[in-house]
Amino acid sequence: MKTHELFIDGAYAPAASGKTFAKISPVDGRQISVVHEALAEDVDRAVRAARAALEGPWGRMPLQQRTNLLLDLARAIERRAPDFVEAEIQDTGHTRHFSETIEIPRGAANFEIFANLLKNVGGEFFPMDTPDGKGAVNMELHRPKGVIAVISPWNAPFLLMTWKVGPALACGNTVIVKPSEESPATAALLGEVMNEVGIPKGVYNVIHGFGPGSAGELLTQHPGVDGITFTGETRTGEAIMKQAAVGLRDVSFELGGKNPGLIFADCDMDKAIEVTMRSAFANCGQVCLGTERLYVERPIFAEFVARLKAGAEALKPGGPDDPGTTLGPLISEEHRRKVLSYYDKARELGAQVVTGGGVPHFGDSRDQGFFIQPTIWTGLEEDSALIREEIFGPCCHIRPFDTEEEAIRLANDTRYGLAATVLTENLSRAHRVGRRLEAGLIWVNSWFLRDLRTSFGGSKSSGIGREGGAHSLEFYTERSNLCVKL
C-alpha cells in the first residue's frame, strides 16, 4: 500500500509524532494509502527549511536561472504525466480523460506561464526634478513576499495547487503546501520531480494533515509564514483570516460560490444545454465555478428543463478506467452525506424532483464508493437553504423569469460572487447583463474557458484578491519605491 510521507527540505520523512491516517478510494471505499499527519514539530521544521532556502540559494538565484528551472519543471511534469494522472485519479476518482487532458497539463502550464511572465515584467520609473537641478529617479522594485502557506482543495488537487505554487516560486518565494487530506498524492509526487530538476531543497515543502488542531491550523498560525493563499469553503477562509490578522500577514482567498446561470429565450438551445450540462454536473458538481442556480426565461422554461433532465439521465456513473464514464463519484462518504442531506431537505421543502435525488446502485464494488445521482429541482423559494447555500454536488435548481431586470436581481441576490454564466445570442444583452452581474468571472455562451493571463477571484463572500497573470504579482511580491538622488 502506498505511503505518503512529508516532504521537507528536499527529502521525504515520516511525521515526528508517527501519526498517520487512511486515504479511502471514492470509487470503491477501500483504503488506498497511508498518510503521515504533520503536527507542530513538523510544521516548524518545514517553515525553517523554507526560510533557509529563501535566505540561501533560491533567494540569491538570478531570475533567468530561477525561471529556467521552472520551465524544466514544467517539461518534467509532462514527461511524468502518466504518474501524475494515476496519482490524481486514485485519490479523486476523476475520469482518466479529465486528468489527462485538463488537470495535469494545466498543472504543468501553471509553471510555464508564470516563468515566462516573470521574464517580461517591468516596473514603474519616474524621473523627478530637485531644487539643486540635478534631479532624482524613482524606481519600483519587486521582491518576494517570503514564505507562503499554500492550502489547496481536493476537487482539482494538482491544478489548483500548482495555480498557487507556480507564481509563488516564479516570484522567488518558498512554499509550504498543505494539500487536502482527501488528495495528498500529487502534491507529494511533485516533491520528487522538484528534486529531479534541481530545485534547491527547502523551496517546496509538503505537509499532510487536517484543518483545525492539525497541520492546516498549525501552519496558518505559524509566525514564520509571511502570506497565506487558500482555496476552499468561506467559513474556513474566515477562520484563516482571523489567524492571519496576528502579524498582519497577507491573504489571498478563493472561497465558496452559489453561481447563477441565466438562460434567455434567444439562446442557442443546443449550446445552452451543452454548457449547462458541464457547468452543473462536471466533476460530479465538485467545481467552485459550477452553476447550482439556473434562471430560464419563461417561454423556453419547459423545453430547457426537459432537455437538461434527459442530459442528466444520460450521464453514466463509473470509475476512472471505464471509457464510458461521464460522472465520477463524490470525494468522500462525509461529503456524500452532506450532499444527500440537501437532497432530503429539498423533498421536505416540497421541491419538484425533476430527476435524481438519491444514490445509484451497481451490484458491484462501486456500491461501496461514494456515487450519487445527478439531481434537478424546481419549485423552491429563493430563501430556501438549497438556493442560498453551496451544496457542491451534481445538482441544480431551475426557476423561470420574465424580464431581464428580474433575472439580474435573482442572480445577484446572494452573499456569494464567484462566477456566473449568461446564455444569449443577443450581443447587446450579453454586454448589458454581464456588466451588472456581481461576480469575479462571467461567461457568455461558454463555461470554464479562461486565459491564464487574466485575473481570477471572487467578490463578496467568495474571496479576497485576484490571481492570474500579472495580477499574481500583487500577492506574491512586495513592492518598494527606490528613490535615487542624482
XYZ file of N, CA and C in Angstrom, residues 207-379:
519
model
N 3.306 19.290 3.722
C 2.878 18.699 4.989
C 1.441 18.210 4.823
N 1.162 17.042 5.346
C -0.173 16.458 5.244
C -0.897 16.599 6.576
N -2.216 16.551 6.496
C -2.998 16.595 7.725
C -4.346 17.233 7.503
N -4.967 17.599 8.604
C -6.320 18.135 8.587
C -6.268 19.633 8.860
N -7.414 20.224 9.162
C -7.504 21.658 9.403
C -7.348 22.015 10.871
N -8.465 22.242 11.589
C -8.380 22.638 12.995
C -7.607 21.630 13.841
N -6.671 22.124 14.624
C -5.900 21.271 15.519
C -4.876 20.401 14.835
N -4.699 20.579 13.540
C -3.769 19.738 12.789
C -2.896 20.629 11.907
N -2.378 20.052 10.828
C -1.375 20.732 10.009
C -1.844 22.087 9.477
N -3.103 22.156 9.035
C -3.592 23.395 8.451
C -3.576 24.555 9.422
N -4.176 24.361 10.579
C -4.227 25.438 11.572
C -2.840 25.765 12.107
N -2.019 24.755 12.318
C -0.664 24.994 12.813
C 0.159 25.799 11.810
N -0.085 25.561 10.529
C 0.650 26.298 9.500
C 0.198 27.751 9.436
N -1.112 27.984 9.415
C -1.596 29.361 9.285
C -1.316 30.190 10.534
N -1.135 29.536 11.668
C -0.815 30.255 12.903
C 0.683 30.510 13.055
N 1.508 29.864 12.274
C 2.956 29.936 12.491
C 3.468 31.341 12.154
N 4.199 31.975 13.070
C 4.671 33.344 12.826
C 5.709 33.447 11.714
N 6.297 32.329 11.307
C 7.289 32.353 10.242
C 6.694 32.348 8.852
N 5.366 32.305 8.744
C 4.684 32.342 7.452
C 4.347 33.792 7.118
N 4.717 34.232 5.902
C 4.536 35.630 5.513
C 3.248 35.886 4.741
N 2.681 34.865 4.134
C 1.446 35.027 3.374
C 0.732 33.697 3.273
N -0.589 33.750 3.153
C -1.405 32.534 3.112
C -2.332 32.613 1.917
N -2.282 31.613 1.055
C -3.218 31.523 -0.056
C -4.038 30.252 0.111
N -5.342 30.391 -0.030
C -6.260 29.301 0.322
C -7.407 29.248 -0.673
N -7.762 28.035 -1.076
C -8.977 27.790 -1.842
C -9.820 26.796 -1.065
N -11.070 27.167 -0.811
C -11.939 26.278 -0.046
C -13.187 26.988 0.425
N -13.793 26.462 1.480
C -15.043 26.991 1.992
C -14.876 28.383 2.593
N -15.917 29.184 2.477
C -15.897 30.532 3.032
C -15.690 30.503 4.551
N -16.331 29.588 5.229
C -16.210 29.507 6.686
C -14.762 29.251 7.099
N -14.066 28.378 6.373
C -12.659 28.123 6.678
C -11.813 29.348 6.373
N -12.138 30.039 5.282
C -11.417 31.260 4.949
C -11.543 32.309 6.038
N -12.720 32.424 6.628
C -12.920 33.385 7.716
C -12.045 33.030 8.920
N -11.936 31.732 9.219
C -11.094 31.300 10.340
C -9.625 31.593 10.066
N -9.172 31.328 8.840
C -7.779 31.597 8.481
C -7.494 33.092 8.547
N -8.451 33.897 8.119
C -8.244 35.352 8.126
C -8.038 35.873 9.542
N -8.751 35.304 10.498
C -8.555 35.700 11.895
C -7.138 35.358 12.357
N -6.666 34.191 11.953
C -5.308 33.789 12.340
C -4.268 34.659 11.652
N -4.525 35.017 10.383
C -3.571 35.834 9.639
C -3.501 37.260 10.175
N -4.533 37.686 10.895
C -4.520 39.042 11.459
C -3.388 39.221 12.461
N -2.985 38.134 13.107
C -1.852 38.188 14.032
C -0.579 38.296 13.193
N 0.075 39.430 13.259
C 1.241 39.669 12.427
C 0.910 40.383 11.125
N -0.385 40.687 10.917
C -0.830 41.414 9.715
C -0.296 40.769 8.429
N -0.489 39.467 8.319
C 0.010 38.744 7.147
C -1.014 38.761 6.027
N -0.515 38.838 4.804
C -1.393 38.922 3.639
C -2.099 37.594 3.388
N -3.319 37.696 2.831
C -4.075 36.508 2.435
C -4.592 36.679 1.019
N -4.751 35.565 0.332
C -5.403 35.514 -0.976
C -6.352 34.326 -0.934
N -7.646 34.600 -1.065
C -8.661 33.560 -0.879
C -9.549 33.427 -2.111
N -9.747 32.190 -2.555
C -10.824 31.874 -3.493
C -11.751 30.940 -2.746
N -12.951 31.443 -2.435
C -13.829 30.755 -1.493
C -15.089 30.223 -2.186
N -16.143 30.043 -1.420
C -17.331 29.384 -1.926
C -18.088 30.187 -2.967
N -19.056 29.538 -3.576
C -19.896 30.202 -4.562
C -21.264 29.553 -4.632
N -22.224 30.314 -5.075
C -23.568 29.801 -5.385
C -23.944 30.444 -6.710
N -23.294 29.950 -7.746
C -23.223 30.675 -9.013
C -24.496 30.548 -9.838
N -24.967 31.671 -10.391
C -26.168 31.637 -11.224
C -25.848 31.402 -12.692
N -26.800 30.797 -13.387
C -26.770 30.722 -14.833
C -28.047 31.342 -15.361
N -27.924 32.306 -16.266
C -29.078 32.989 -16.849
C -29.246 32.517 -18.285
N -30.405 31.919 -18.588
C -30.654 31.370 -19.921
C -31.827 32.141 -20.534
N -31.528 32.926 -21.556
C -32.539 33.767 -22.190
C -33.194 33.038 -23.364
N -34.404 33.469 -23.700
C -35.175 32.792 -24.746
C -34.505 32.871 -26.108
N -33.628 33.860 -26.294
C -32.939 33.976 -27.581
C -31.641 33.176 -27.639
N -31.434 32.295 -26.677
C -30.205 31.492 -26.678
C -30.242 30.457 -27.792
N -29.086 29.915 -28.109
C -28.981 28.713 -28.931
C -29.224 27.542 -27.979
N -30.373 26.892 -28.092
C -30.763 25.891 -27.102
C -29.760 24.744 -27.015
N -29.257 24.273 -28.146
C -28.269 23.185 -28.105
C -27.030 23.617 -27.330
N -26.579 24.835 -27.588
C -25.406 25.360 -26.888
C -25.700 25.532 -25.397
N -26.889 26.015 -25.079
C -27.255 26.251 -23.682
C -27.273 24.943 -22.893
N -27.795 23.895 -23.487
C -27.816 22.600 -22.796
C -26.407 22.055 -22.640
N -25.605 22.152 -23.694
C -24.227 21.645 -23.617
C -23.436 22.377 -22.529
N -23.539 23.703 -22.486
C -22.817 24.482 -21.481
C -23.315 24.138 -20.084
N -24.622 24.063 -19.898
C -25.182 23.826 -18.570
C -24.929 22.405 -18.091
N -24.919 21.445 -18.981
C -24.575 20.085 -18.571
C -23.194 20.058 -17.936
N -22.261 20.809 -18.501
C -20.917 20.847 -17.921
C -20.887 21.677 -16.643
N -21.518 22.834 -16.675
C -21.415 23.729 -15.513
C -22.131 23.172 -14.291
N -23.164 22.357 -14.493
C -23.901 21.804 -13.358
C -23.383 20.448 -12.896
N -22.842 19.640 -13.824
C -22.544 18.252 -13.477
C -21.085 17.830 -13.645
N -20.240 18.665 -14.230
C -18.829 18.292 -14.395
C -18.200 17.992 -13.038
N -17.321 16.978 -13.029
C -16.628 16.572 -11.803
C -17.628 16.288 -10.688
N -18.770 15.712 -11.057
C -19.834 15.380 -10.108
C -20.262 16.615 -9.303
N -20.237 17.778 -9.977
C -20.665 19.017 -9.335
C -19.667 19.607 -8.373
N -18.506 19.013 -8.269
C -17.500 19.474 -7.304
C -16.569 20.495 -7.965
N -17.153 21.588 -8.422
C -16.427 22.654 -9.099
C -16.891 23.969 -8.486
N -15.961 24.750 -7.975
C -16.348 26.003 -7.329
C -17.039 26.954 -8.299
N -16.781 26.809 -9.594
C -17.341 27.690 -10.607
C -18.644 27.165 -11.194
N -19.141 26.043 -10.687
C -20.333 25.423 -11.231
C -21.589 26.228 -10.960
N -22.642 25.939 -11.730
C -23.914 26.653 -11.580
C -24.922 25.765 -10.853
N -25.272 26.151 -9.639
C -26.301 25.441 -8.878
C -27.650 26.154 -8.945
N -27.658 27.415 -9.422
C -28.904 28.180 -9.571
C -29.085 28.534 -11.045
N -30.143 28.039 -11.652
C -30.416 28.321 -13.059
C -31.711 29.109 -13.174
N -31.653 30.195 -13.943
C -32.824 31.035 -14.181
C -33.071 31.053 -15.683
N -34.247 30.582 -16.092
C -34.558 30.367 -17.502
C -35.771 31.215 -17.887
N -35.644 31.952 -18.989
C -36.751 32.794 -19.427
C -37.977 31.916 -19.722
N -39.142 32.368 -19.294
C -40.339 31.531 -19.255
C -40.709 30.867 -20.592
N -40.607 31.546 -21.737
C -41.012 30.873 -22.985
C -40.258 29.584 -23.295
N -39.050 29.429 -22.790
C -38.280 28.208 -23.083
C -38.087 27.346 -21.836
N -38.755 27.710 -20.734
C -38.527 27.016 -19.463
C -38.812 25.516 -19.570
N -39.989 25.144 -20.053
C -40.369 23.724 -20.098
C -39.423 22.921 -20.975
N -39.069 23.479 -22.139
C -38.158 22.761 -23.039
C -36.781 22.597 -22.400
N -36.281 23.668 -21.777
C -34.952 23.596 -21.164
C -34.925 22.548 -20.053
N -35.934 22.552 -19.187
C -35.975 21.577 -18.086
C -36.017 20.151 -18.644
N -36.829 19.927 -19.640
C -36.948 18.578 -20.208
C -35.638 18.119 -20.829
N -34.972 19.013 -21.542
C -33.728 18.617 -22.196
C -32.585 18.448 -21.201
N -32.542 19.279 -20.158
C -31.496 19.098 -19.144
C -31.747 17.803 -18.378
N -32.996 17.485 -18.118
C -33.352 16.216 -17.468
C -32.841 15.040 -18.300
N -33.094 15.071 -19.600
C -32.632 13.981 -20.463
C -31.114 13.880 -20.448
N -30.441 15.021 -20.446
C -28.981 15.004 -20.392
C -28.457 14.432 -19.096
N -29.064 14.811 -17.970
C -28.626 14.303 -16.668
C -28.834 12.795 -16.573
N -29.946 12.322 -17.094
C -30.246 10.889 -17.008
C -29.381 10.060 -17.955
N -28.753 10.719 -18.932
C -27.865 10.005 -19.852
C -26.442 9.899 -19.315
N -26.130 10.616 -18.239
C -24.790 10.530 -17.660
C -24.554 9.123 -17.125
N -23.342 8.620 -17.308
C -23.020 7.258 -16.869
C -22.022 7.311 -15.718
N -22.439 6.957 -14.497
C -21.506 6.938 -13.373
C -20.566 5.744 -13.465
N -19.331 5.954 -12.994
C -18.382 4.851 -13.015
C -16.999 5.285 -12.590
N -16.068 4.352 -12.657
C -14.706 4.595 -12.224
C -13.842 5.205 -13.313
N -12.618 5.606 -12.965
C -11.742 6.315 -13.901
C -11.372 5.533 -15.151
N -11.305 4.217 -15.047
C -10.804 3.423 -16.164
C -11.896 2.873 -17.070
N -13.146 3.195 -16.782
C -14.234 2.820 -17.683
C -14.361 3.924 -18.725
N -14.058 3.659 -19.991
C -14.076 4.718 -21.017
C -15.451 5.333 -21.213
N -16.500 4.648 -20.768
C -17.842 5.190 -20.914
C -18.261 6.100 -19.776
N -17.453 6.206 -18.733
C -17.818 7.009 -17.572
C -17.925 8.487 -17.921
N -19.032 9.091 -17.543
C -19.194 10.537 -17.699
C -19.506 11.223 -16.363
N -19.602 10.445 -15.288
C -19.862 11.015 -13.965
C -19.127 10.188 -12.920
N -18.122 10.779 -12.295
C -17.386 10.085 -11.256
C -18.081 10.196 -9.907
N -17.414 9.749 -8.842
C -18.003 9.812 -7.504
C -17.731 11.140 -6.816
N -18.417 11.375 -5.718
C -18.022 12.424 -4.791
C -16.758 11.989 -4.073
N -16.076 12.931 -3.437
C -14.737 12.671 -2.909
C -14.734 11.747 -1.695
N -15.789 11.757 -0.883
C -15.752 11.002 0.373
C -17.162 10.680 0.842
N -17.247 9.745 1.759
C -18.535 9.410 2.364
C -19.084 10.602 3.144
N -18.220 11.334 3.818
C -18.660 12.511 4.569
C -19.291 13.547 3.639
N -18.653 13.786 2.502
C -19.196 14.779 1.584
C -20.504 14.282 0.977
N -20.595 12.996 0.696
C -21.854 12.477 0.158
C -22.986 12.639 1.167
N -22.694 12.415 2.450
C -23.734 12.624 3.464
C -24.220 14.070 3.452
N -23.277 15.005 3.273
C -23.660 16.413 3.229
C -24.575 16.679 2.038
N -24.186 16.215 0.848
C -24.987 16.468 -0.347
C -26.348 15.793 -0.230
N -26.373 14.559 0.272
C -27.649 13.857 0.437
C -28.556 14.556 1.439
N -27.968 15.241 2.420
C -28.801 15.978 3.377
C -29.567 17.091 2.671
N -28.967 17.687 1.635
C -29.678 18.689 0.844
C -30.737 18.029 -0.033
N -30.445 16.843 -0.548
C -31.445 16.118 -1.330
C -32.681 15.843 -0.461
N -32.446 15.434 0.795
C -33.551 15.187 1.727
C -34.306 16.476 2.029
N -33.547 17.550 2.228
C -34.166 18.830 2.576
C -35.044 19.329 1.434
N -34.628 19.107 0.196
C -35.432 19.530 -0.955
C -36.803 18.868 -0.926
N -36.830 17.572 -0.626
C -38.115 16.863 -0.550
C -38.967 17.405 0.595
N -38.308 17.669 1.740
C -39.043 18.205 2.885
C -39.674 19.557 2.579
N -38.996 20.355 1.739
C -39.490 21.689 1.405
C -40.492 21.677 0.259
N -40.769 20.500 -0.273
C -41.772 20.389 -1.324
C -41.268 20.660 -2.717
N -39.962 20.540 -2.937
C -39.427 20.761 -4.284
C -39.939 19.687 -5.236
N -40.102 20.057 -6.491
C -40.364 19.056 -7.519
C -39.038 18.458 -7.943
N -38.866 17.162 -7.727
C -37.632 16.478 -8.124
C -37.787 16.068 -9.583
N -37.163 16.799 -10.455
C -37.270 16.535 -11.894
C -36.588 15.223 -12.241
N -35.416 14.986 -11.614
C -34.697 13.724 -11.792
C -33.711 13.559 -10.651
N -33.335 12.328 -10.367
C -32.310 12.061 -9.359
C -32.847 12.073 -7.946
N -31.992 12.539 -7.033
C -32.378 12.646 -5.637
C -31.919 11.516 -4.753
N -31.066 10.622 -5.272
C -30.632 9.501 -4.455
C -29.256 9.001 -4.827
N -29.049 7.691 -4.613
C -27.760 7.046 -4.842
C -27.944 5.930 -5.869
N -27.073 5.848 -6.880
C -27.194 4.751 -7.857
C -26.744 3.430 -7.251
N -27.234 2.343 -7.812
C -26.827 1.008 -7.354
C -26.259 0.240 -8.544
N -25.113 -0.414 -8.309
C -24.378 -1.059 -9.387
C -24.359 -2.592 -9.284
N -24.439 -3.120 -8.069
C -24.306 -4.558 -7.889
C -22.877 -5.031 -7.929
N -21.909 -4.106 -7.713
C -20.501 -4.487 -7.663
C -19.781 -3.592 -6.655
N -18.443 -3.551 -6.713
C -17.660 -2.834 -5.701
C -17.954 -1.335 -5.672
N -18.500 -0.803 -6.756
C -18.804 0.633 -6.780
C -19.876 1.006 -5.765
N -20.657 0.026 -5.322
C -21.661 0.318 -4.292
C -21.019 0.689 -2.956
N -19.737 0.383 -2.808
C -19.008 0.786 -1.599
C -18.353 2.157 -1.778
N -18.441 2.701 -2.987
C -17.892 4.026 -3.257
C -18.892 5.116 -2.927
N -18.619 6.326 -3.428
C -19.386 7.485 -2.986
C -20.105 8.159 -4.155
N -20.771 7.340 -4.957
C -21.506 7.845 -6.105
C -22.846 8.436 -5.659
N -23.372 9.316 -6.500
C -24.636 9.977 -6.198
C -25.312 10.336 -7.511
N -26.630 10.432 -7.499
C -27.357 10.731 -8.726
C -27.328 12.232 -9.045
N -27.111 12.596 -10.313
C -27.293 13.997 -10.695
C -28.760 14.366 -10.502
N -28.994 15.541 -9.964
C -30.338 15.880 -9.493
C -30.741 17.281 -9.939
N -31.989 17.416 -10.359
C -32.553 18.698 -10.771
C -33.843 18.935 -9.998
N -33.984 20.161 -9.481
C -35.218 20.542 -8.784
C -35.849 21.767 -9.436
N -37.141 21.920 -9.221
C -37.846 23.170 -9.492
C -38.797 23.419 -8.318
N -39.341 24.629 -8.249
C -40.419 24.903 -7.300
C -40.022 25.408 -5.940
